[in-house]
mmCIF file of C-alpha atoms and ligand atoms in Angstrom:
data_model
loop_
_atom_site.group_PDB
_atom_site.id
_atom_site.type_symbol
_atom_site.label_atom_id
_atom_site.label_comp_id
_atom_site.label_asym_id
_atom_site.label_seq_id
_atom_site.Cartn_x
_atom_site.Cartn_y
_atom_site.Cartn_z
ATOM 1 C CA UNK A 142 146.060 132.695 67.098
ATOM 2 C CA UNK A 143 141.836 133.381 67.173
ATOM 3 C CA UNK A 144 141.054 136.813 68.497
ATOM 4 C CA UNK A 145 140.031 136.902 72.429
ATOM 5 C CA UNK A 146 137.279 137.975 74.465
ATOM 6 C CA UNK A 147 138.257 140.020 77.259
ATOM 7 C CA UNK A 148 136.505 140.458 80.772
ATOM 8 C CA UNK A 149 136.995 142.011 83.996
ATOM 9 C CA UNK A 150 135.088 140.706 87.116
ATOM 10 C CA UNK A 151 135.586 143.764 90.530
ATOM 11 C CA UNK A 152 136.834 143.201 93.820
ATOM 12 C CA UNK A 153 134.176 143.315 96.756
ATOM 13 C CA UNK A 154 133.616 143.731 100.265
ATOM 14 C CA UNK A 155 131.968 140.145 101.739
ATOM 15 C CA UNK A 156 129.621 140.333 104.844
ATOM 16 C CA UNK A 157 129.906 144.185 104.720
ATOM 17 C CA UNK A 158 130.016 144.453 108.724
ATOM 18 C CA UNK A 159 126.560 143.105 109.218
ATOM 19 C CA UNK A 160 125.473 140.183 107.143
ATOM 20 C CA UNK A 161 127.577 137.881 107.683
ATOM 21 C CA UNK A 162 127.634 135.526 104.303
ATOM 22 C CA UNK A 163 124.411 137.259 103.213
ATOM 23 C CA UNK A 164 125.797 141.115 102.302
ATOM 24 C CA UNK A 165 128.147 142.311 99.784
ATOM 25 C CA UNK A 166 129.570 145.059 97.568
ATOM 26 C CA UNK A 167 131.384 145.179 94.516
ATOM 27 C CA UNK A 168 134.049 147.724 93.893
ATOM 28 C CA UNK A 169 135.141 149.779 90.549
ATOM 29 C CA UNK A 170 138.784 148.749 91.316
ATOM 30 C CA UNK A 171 141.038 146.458 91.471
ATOM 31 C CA UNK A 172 139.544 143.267 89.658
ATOM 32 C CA UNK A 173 140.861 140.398 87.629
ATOM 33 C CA UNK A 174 140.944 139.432 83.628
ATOM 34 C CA UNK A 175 140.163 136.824 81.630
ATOM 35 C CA UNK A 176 141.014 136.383 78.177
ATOM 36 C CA UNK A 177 139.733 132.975 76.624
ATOM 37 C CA UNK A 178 139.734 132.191 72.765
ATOM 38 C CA UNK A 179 138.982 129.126 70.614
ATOM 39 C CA UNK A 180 141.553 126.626 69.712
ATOM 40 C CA UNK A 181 141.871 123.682 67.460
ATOM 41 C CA UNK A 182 143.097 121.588 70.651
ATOM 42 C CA UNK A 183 139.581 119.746 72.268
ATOM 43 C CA UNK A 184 138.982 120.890 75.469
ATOM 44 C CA UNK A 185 139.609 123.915 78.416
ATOM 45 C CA UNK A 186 143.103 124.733 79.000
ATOM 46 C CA UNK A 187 144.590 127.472 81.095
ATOM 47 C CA UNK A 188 147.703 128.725 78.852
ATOM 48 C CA UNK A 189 148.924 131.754 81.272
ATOM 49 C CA UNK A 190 148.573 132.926 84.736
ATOM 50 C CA UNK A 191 149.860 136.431 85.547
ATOM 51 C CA UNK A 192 150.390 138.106 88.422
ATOM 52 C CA UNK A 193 149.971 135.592 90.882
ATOM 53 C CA UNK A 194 153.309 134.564 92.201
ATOM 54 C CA UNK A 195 153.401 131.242 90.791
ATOM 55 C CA UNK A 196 150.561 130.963 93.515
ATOM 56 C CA UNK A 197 147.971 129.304 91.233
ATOM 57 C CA UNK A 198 147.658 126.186 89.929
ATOM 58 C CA UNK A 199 146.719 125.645 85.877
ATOM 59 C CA UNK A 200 145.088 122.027 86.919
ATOM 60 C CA UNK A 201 141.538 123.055 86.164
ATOM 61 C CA UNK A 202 140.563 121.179 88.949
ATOM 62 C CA UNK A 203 142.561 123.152 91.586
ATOM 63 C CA UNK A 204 142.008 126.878 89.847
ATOM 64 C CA UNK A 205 138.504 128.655 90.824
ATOM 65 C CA UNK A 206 138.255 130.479 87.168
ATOM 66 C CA UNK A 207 139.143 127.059 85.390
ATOM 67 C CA UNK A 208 137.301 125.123 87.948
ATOM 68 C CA UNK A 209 134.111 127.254 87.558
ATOM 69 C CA UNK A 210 134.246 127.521 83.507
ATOM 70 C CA UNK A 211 134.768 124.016 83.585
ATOM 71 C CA UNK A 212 131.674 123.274 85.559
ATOM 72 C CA UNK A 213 129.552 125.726 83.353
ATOM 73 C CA UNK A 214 130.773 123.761 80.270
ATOM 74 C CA UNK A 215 130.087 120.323 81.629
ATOM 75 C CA UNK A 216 126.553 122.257 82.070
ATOM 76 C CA UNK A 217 126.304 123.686 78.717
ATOM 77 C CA UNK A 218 127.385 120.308 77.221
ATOM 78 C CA UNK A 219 130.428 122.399 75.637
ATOM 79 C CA UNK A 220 133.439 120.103 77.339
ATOM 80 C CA UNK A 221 134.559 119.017 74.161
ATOM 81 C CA UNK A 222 134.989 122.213 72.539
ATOM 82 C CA UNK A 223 138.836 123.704 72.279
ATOM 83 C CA UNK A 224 139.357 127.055 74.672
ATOM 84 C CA UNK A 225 142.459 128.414 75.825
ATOM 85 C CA UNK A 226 142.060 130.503 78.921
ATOM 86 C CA UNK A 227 144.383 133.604 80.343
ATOM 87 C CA UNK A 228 144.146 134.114 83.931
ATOM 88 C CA UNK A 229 145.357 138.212 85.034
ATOM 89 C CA UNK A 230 145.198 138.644 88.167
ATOM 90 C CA UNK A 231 145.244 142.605 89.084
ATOM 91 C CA UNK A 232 144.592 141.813 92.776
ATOM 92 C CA UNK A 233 146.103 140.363 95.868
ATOM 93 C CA UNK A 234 145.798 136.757 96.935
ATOM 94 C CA UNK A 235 144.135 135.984 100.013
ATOM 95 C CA UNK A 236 143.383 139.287 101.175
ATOM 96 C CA UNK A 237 140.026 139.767 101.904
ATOM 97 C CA UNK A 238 138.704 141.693 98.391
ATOM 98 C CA UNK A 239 137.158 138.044 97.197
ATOM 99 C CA UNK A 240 140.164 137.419 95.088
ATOM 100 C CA UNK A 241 138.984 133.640 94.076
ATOM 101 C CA UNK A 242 135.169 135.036 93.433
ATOM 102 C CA UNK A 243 136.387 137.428 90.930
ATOM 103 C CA UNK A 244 138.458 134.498 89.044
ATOM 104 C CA UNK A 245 135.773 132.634 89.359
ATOM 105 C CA UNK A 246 133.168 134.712 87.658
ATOM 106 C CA UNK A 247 135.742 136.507 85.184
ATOM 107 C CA UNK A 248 136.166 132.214 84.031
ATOM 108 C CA UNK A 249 132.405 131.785 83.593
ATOM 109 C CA UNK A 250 131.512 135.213 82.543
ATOM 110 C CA UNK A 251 134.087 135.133 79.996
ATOM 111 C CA UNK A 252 132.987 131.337 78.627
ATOM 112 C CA UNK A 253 129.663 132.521 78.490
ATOM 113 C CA UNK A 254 130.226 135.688 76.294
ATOM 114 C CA UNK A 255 132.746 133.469 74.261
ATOM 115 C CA UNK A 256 129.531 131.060 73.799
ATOM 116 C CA UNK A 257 127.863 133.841 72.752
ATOM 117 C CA UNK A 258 126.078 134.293 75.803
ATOM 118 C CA UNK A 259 123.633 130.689 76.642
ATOM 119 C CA UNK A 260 123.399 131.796 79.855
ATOM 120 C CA UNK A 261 122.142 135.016 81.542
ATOM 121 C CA UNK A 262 124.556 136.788 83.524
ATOM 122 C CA UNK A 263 122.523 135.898 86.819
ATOM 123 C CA UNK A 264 122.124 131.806 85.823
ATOM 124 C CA UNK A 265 126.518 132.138 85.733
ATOM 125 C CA UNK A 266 126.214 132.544 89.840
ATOM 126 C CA UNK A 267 125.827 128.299 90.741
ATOM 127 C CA UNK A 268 128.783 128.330 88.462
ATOM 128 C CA UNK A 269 130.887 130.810 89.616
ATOM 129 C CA UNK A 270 130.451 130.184 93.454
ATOM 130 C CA UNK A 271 131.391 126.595 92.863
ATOM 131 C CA UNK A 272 134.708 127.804 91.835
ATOM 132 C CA UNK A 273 134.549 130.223 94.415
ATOM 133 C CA UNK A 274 134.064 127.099 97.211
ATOM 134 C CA UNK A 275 137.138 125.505 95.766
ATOM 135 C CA UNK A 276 139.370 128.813 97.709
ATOM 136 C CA UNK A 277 136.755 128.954 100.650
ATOM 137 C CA UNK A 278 135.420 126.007 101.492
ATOM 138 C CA UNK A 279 132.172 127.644 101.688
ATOM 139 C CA UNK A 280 129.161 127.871 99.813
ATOM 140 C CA UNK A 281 128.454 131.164 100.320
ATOM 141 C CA UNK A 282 127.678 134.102 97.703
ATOM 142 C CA UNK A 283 128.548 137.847 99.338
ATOM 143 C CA UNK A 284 131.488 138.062 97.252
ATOM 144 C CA UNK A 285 130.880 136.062 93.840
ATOM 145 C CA UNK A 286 127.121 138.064 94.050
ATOM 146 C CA UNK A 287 128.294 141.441 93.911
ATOM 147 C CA UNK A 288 131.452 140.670 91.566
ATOM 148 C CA UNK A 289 129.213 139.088 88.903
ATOM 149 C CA UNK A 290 126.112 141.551 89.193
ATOM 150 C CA UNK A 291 127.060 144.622 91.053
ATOM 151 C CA UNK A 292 125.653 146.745 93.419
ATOM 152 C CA UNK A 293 125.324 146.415 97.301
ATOM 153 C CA UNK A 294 123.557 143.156 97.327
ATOM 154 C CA UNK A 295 121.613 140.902 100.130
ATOM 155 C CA UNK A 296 121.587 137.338 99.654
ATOM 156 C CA UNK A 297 118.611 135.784 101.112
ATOM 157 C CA UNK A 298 118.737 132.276 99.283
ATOM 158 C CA UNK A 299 121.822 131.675 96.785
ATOM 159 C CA UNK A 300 120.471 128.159 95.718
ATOM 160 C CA UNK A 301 116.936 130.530 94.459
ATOM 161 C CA UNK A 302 118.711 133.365 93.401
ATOM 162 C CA UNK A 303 116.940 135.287 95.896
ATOM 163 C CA UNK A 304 119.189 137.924 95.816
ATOM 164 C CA UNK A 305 118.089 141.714 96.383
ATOM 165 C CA UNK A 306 119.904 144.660 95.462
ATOM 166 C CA UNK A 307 119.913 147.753 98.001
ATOM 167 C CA UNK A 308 119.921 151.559 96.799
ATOM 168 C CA UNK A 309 122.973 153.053 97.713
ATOM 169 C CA UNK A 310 122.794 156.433 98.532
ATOM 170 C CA UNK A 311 124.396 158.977 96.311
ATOM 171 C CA UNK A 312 127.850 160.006 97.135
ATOM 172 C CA UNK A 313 128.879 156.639 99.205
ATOM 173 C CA UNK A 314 132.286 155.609 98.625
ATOM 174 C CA UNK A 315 134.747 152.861 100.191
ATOM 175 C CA UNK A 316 138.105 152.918 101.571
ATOM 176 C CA UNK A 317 140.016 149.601 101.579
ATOM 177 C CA UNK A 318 143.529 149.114 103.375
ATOM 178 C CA UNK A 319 145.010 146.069 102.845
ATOM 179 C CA UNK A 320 148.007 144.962 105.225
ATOM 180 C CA UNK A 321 150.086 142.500 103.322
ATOM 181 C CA UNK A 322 149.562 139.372 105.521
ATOM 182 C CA UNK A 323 147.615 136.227 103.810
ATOM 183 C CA UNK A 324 144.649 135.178 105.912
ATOM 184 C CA UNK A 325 143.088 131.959 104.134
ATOM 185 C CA UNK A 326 139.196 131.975 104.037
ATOM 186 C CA UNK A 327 139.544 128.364 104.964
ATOM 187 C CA UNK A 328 141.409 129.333 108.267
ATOM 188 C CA UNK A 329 139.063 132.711 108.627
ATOM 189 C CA UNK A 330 136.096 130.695 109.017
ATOM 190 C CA UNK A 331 137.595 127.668 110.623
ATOM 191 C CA UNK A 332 138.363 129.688 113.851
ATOM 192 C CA UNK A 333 134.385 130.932 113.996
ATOM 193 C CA UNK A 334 132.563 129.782 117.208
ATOM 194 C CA UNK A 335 129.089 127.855 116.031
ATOM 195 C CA UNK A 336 127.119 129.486 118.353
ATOM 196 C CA UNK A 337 126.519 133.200 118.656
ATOM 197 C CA UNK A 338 125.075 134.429 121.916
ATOM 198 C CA UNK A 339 121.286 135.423 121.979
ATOM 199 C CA UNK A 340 122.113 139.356 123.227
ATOM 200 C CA UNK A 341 124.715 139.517 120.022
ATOM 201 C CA UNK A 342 122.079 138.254 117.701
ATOM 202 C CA UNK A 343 119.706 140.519 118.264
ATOM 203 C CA UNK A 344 121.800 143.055 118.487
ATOM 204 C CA UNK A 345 123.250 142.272 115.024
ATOM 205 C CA UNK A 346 119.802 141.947 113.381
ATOM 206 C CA UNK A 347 119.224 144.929 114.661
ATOM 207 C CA UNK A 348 122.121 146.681 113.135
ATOM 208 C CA UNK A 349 121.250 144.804 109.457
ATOM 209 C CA UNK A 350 117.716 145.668 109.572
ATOM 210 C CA UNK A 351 118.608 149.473 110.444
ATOM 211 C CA UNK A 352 121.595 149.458 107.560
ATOM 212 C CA UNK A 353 118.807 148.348 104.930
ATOM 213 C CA UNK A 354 116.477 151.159 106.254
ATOM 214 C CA UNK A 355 119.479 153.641 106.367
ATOM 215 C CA UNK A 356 120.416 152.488 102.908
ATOM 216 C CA UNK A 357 116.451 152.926 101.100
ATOM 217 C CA UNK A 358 116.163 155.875 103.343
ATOM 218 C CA UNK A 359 119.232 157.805 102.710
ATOM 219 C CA UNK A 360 119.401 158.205 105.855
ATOM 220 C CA UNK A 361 123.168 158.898 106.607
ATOM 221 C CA UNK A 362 122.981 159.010 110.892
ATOM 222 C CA UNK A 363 121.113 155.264 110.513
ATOM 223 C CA UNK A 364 123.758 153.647 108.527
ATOM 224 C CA UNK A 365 126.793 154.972 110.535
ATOM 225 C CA UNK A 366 124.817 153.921 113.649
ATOM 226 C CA UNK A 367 123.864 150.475 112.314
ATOM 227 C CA UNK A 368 127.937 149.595 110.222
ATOM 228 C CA UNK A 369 129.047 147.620 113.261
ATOM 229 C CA UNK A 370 129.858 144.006 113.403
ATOM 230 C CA UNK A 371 129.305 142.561 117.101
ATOM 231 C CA UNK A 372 129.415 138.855 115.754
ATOM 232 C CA UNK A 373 132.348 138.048 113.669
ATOM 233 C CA UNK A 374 134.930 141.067 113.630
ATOM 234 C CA UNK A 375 135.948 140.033 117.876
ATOM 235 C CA UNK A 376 136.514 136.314 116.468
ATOM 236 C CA UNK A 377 138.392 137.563 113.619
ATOM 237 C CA UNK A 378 140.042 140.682 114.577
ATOM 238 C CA UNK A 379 143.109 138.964 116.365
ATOM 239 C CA UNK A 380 144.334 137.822 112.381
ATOM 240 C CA UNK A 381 144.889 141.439 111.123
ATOM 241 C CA UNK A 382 147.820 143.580 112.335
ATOM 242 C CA UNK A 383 146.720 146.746 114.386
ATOM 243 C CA UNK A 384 142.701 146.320 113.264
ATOM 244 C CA UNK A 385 141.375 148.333 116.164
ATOM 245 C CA UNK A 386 144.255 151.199 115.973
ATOM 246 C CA UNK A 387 143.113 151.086 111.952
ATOM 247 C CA UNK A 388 139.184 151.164 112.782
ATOM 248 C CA UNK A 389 139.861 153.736 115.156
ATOM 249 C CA UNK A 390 141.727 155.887 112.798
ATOM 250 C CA UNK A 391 138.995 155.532 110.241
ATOM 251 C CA UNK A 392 136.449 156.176 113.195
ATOM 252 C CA UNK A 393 138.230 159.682 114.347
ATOM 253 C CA UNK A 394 138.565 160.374 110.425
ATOM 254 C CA UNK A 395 134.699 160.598 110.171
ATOM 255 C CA UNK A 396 133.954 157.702 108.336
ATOM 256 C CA UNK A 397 130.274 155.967 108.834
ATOM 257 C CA UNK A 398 131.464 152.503 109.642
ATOM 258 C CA UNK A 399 134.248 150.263 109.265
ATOM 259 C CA UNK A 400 135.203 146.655 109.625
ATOM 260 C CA UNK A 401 137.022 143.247 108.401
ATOM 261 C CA UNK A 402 136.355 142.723 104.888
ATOM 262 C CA UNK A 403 135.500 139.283 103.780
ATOM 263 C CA UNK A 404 137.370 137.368 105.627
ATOM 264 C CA UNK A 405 140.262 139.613 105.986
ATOM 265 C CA UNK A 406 142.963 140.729 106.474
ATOM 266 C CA UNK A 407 141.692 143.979 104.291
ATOM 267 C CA UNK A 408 139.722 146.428 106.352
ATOM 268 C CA UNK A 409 136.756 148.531 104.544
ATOM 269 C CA UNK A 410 135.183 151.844 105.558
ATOM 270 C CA UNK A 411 132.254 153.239 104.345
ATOM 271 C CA UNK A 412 131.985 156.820 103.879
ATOM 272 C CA UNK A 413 129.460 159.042 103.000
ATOM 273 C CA UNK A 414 131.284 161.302 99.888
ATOM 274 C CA UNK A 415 134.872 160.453 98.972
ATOM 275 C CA UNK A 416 136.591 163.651 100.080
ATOM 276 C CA UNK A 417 135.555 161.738 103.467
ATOM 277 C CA UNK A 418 136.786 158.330 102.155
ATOM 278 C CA UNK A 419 139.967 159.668 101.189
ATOM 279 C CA UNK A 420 140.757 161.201 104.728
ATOM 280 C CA UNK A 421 139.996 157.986 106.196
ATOM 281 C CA UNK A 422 142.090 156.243 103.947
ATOM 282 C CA UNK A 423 144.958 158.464 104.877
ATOM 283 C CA UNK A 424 144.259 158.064 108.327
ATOM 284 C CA UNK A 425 144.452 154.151 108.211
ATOM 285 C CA UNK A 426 147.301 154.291 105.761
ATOM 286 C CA UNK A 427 149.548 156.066 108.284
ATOM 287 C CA UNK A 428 148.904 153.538 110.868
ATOM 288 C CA UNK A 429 150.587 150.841 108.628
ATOM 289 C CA UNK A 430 153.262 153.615 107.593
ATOM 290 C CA UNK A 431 153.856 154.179 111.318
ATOM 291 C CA UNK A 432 154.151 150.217 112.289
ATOM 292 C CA UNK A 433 156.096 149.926 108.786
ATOM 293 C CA UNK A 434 153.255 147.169 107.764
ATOM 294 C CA UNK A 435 153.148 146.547 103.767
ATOM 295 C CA UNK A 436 150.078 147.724 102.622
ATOM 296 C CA UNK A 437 147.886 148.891 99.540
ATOM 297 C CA UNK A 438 144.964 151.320 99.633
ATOM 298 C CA UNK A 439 141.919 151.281 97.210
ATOM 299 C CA UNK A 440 139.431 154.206 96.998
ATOM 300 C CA UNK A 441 136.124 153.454 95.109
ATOM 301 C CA UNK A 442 132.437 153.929 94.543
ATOM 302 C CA UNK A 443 130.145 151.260 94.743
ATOM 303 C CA UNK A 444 130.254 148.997 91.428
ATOM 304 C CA UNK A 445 127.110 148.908 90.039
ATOM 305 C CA UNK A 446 128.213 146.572 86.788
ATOM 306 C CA UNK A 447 129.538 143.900 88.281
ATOM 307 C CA UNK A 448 131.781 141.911 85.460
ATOM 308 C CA UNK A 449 131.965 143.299 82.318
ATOM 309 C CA UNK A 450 133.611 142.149 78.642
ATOM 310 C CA UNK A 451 136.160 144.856 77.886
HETATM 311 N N1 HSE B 693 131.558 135.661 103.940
HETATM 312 C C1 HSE B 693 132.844 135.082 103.749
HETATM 313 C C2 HSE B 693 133.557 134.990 105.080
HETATM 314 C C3 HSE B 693 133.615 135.971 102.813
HETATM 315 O O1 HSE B 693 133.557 135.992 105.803
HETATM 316 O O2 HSE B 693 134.104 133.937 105.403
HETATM 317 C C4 HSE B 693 134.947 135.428 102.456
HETATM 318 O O3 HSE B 693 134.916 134.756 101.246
#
């Protein structure tokens, strides 16, 4: 057997309260692996999936990582050549932590370094969110943005790669409870009203506009003031057990902000050092442990590499 190349692609935290498709962050833990390698047999193949429950198909057609390497090969003009790819997944299904964007871009990041790198890491992104759509049935880029390149980024224009990254002030950490329920993305965004009300709207570009000053400013008070979602957490709230007793935990804990990530069911908070975040996480963890709800609890920093090869 050839020697691998080995990646890891982070979990993030989609809309991040206020930007709703547009805003995302990528997190130091948990993520998924790829390992892909030449073979002497023409074309992609996935050989193993791990971890995943015998939840994911290896039809490359059906699996975001294969799905997405495939389309980046069909781009490259590299479908002929003979790659067996391992799929790890070190993170739950359907929770919220853009699960399928970090398969996707751990299959395209990993093709491309296999390649010996054709691409720049940014050009992967069409690629990667195409497998991403596959799971969401969205074209949309606050997860598979952040998991590929890091950082607390803003989305203006995903077709343009108009894609900012925000400072993040020193010190901010997230706290991320998830409650073992599956909420699809599909379903998530399939129960969204199409209109939003013209007092929520400006309230919510309000908030956004005052996170992105809070954020370049360092200015703590603003971004604690500005974390709140008045758009989609109501719609969404109602899929996620106990999410107001678990935001108001987080709240009395003396976190900045906290809301649905992604698409849920995993709630984020964002605090302002992680001696905070950790309180907070305690806080929300003994809600579950009170209502005996399954759940796992991630502490992290902001990810400011995005995937990586290992
Ligand atoms: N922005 C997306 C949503 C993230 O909230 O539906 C989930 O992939």
């Amino acid at each position: 057997m050839q020697a691998g190349i080995k990646v890891f692609a982070p979990a993030s935290v989609g809309n991040t309260a206020v930007g709703f498709d547009t805003l995302g962050f990528a997190l130091e833990h948990p993520g998924d692996e790829v390992i892909v390698r030449f073979s002497d047999k023409p074309g992609l193949r996935i050989t193993l999936i791990a971890g995943a429950d015998g939840k994911l198909p290896y039809d490359l057609e059906k699996n975001t990582a294969g799905f997405a390497a495939l389309k980046l090969l069909e781009h490259l003009g590299e479908t002929g050549r003979g790659i067996e790819m391992e799929l790890h997944k070190k993170m739950p299904i359907g929770s919220g932590l853009g699960s399928s964007a970090a398969s996707a871009v751990a299959g395209v990041f990993a093709i491309n370094e296999l390649l010996k790198r054709p691409l720049e890491k940014k050009e992967l992104l069409p690629f990667a969110m195409q497998g991403e759509y596959l799971a969401s049935g969205g074209f949309h880029a606050d997860n598979v943005a952040p998991c590929l390149l890091g950082g607390l980024l803003l989305v203006r224009d995903h077709e343009t790669f108009d894609i900012h990254r925000l400072p993040v002030p020193k010190g901010i950490y997230a706290t991320v409870i998830y409650p073992k329920v599956e909420v699809l993305t599909k379903d998530a965004r399939s129960i969204l009203s199409d209109s939003v009300p013209l007092k929520k709207f400006v309230q919510q570009n309000a908030n956004l506009g005052a996170f992105i000053i809070g954020m370049y400013n360092s200015d703590i008070g603003l971004i604690g003031r500005a974390l709140q979602d008045v758009v989609i957490e109501p719609q969404r709230a109602r899929l996620i057990p106990l999410f107001y007793e678990v935001k108001e935990a987080a709240m009395k804990a003396g976190t900045l902000g906290c809301s649905i990530s992604g698409a849920g069911p995993s709630i984020f908070a964002m605090s302002a050092n992680s001696l905070i975040a950790e309180e907070v996480g305690e806080a929300m963890k003994e809600v579950y442990s009170n209502a005996k709800i399954e759940h796992t609890l991630y502490i992290s920093p902001i990810n400011q590499e995005g995937a990586v090869k290992l």
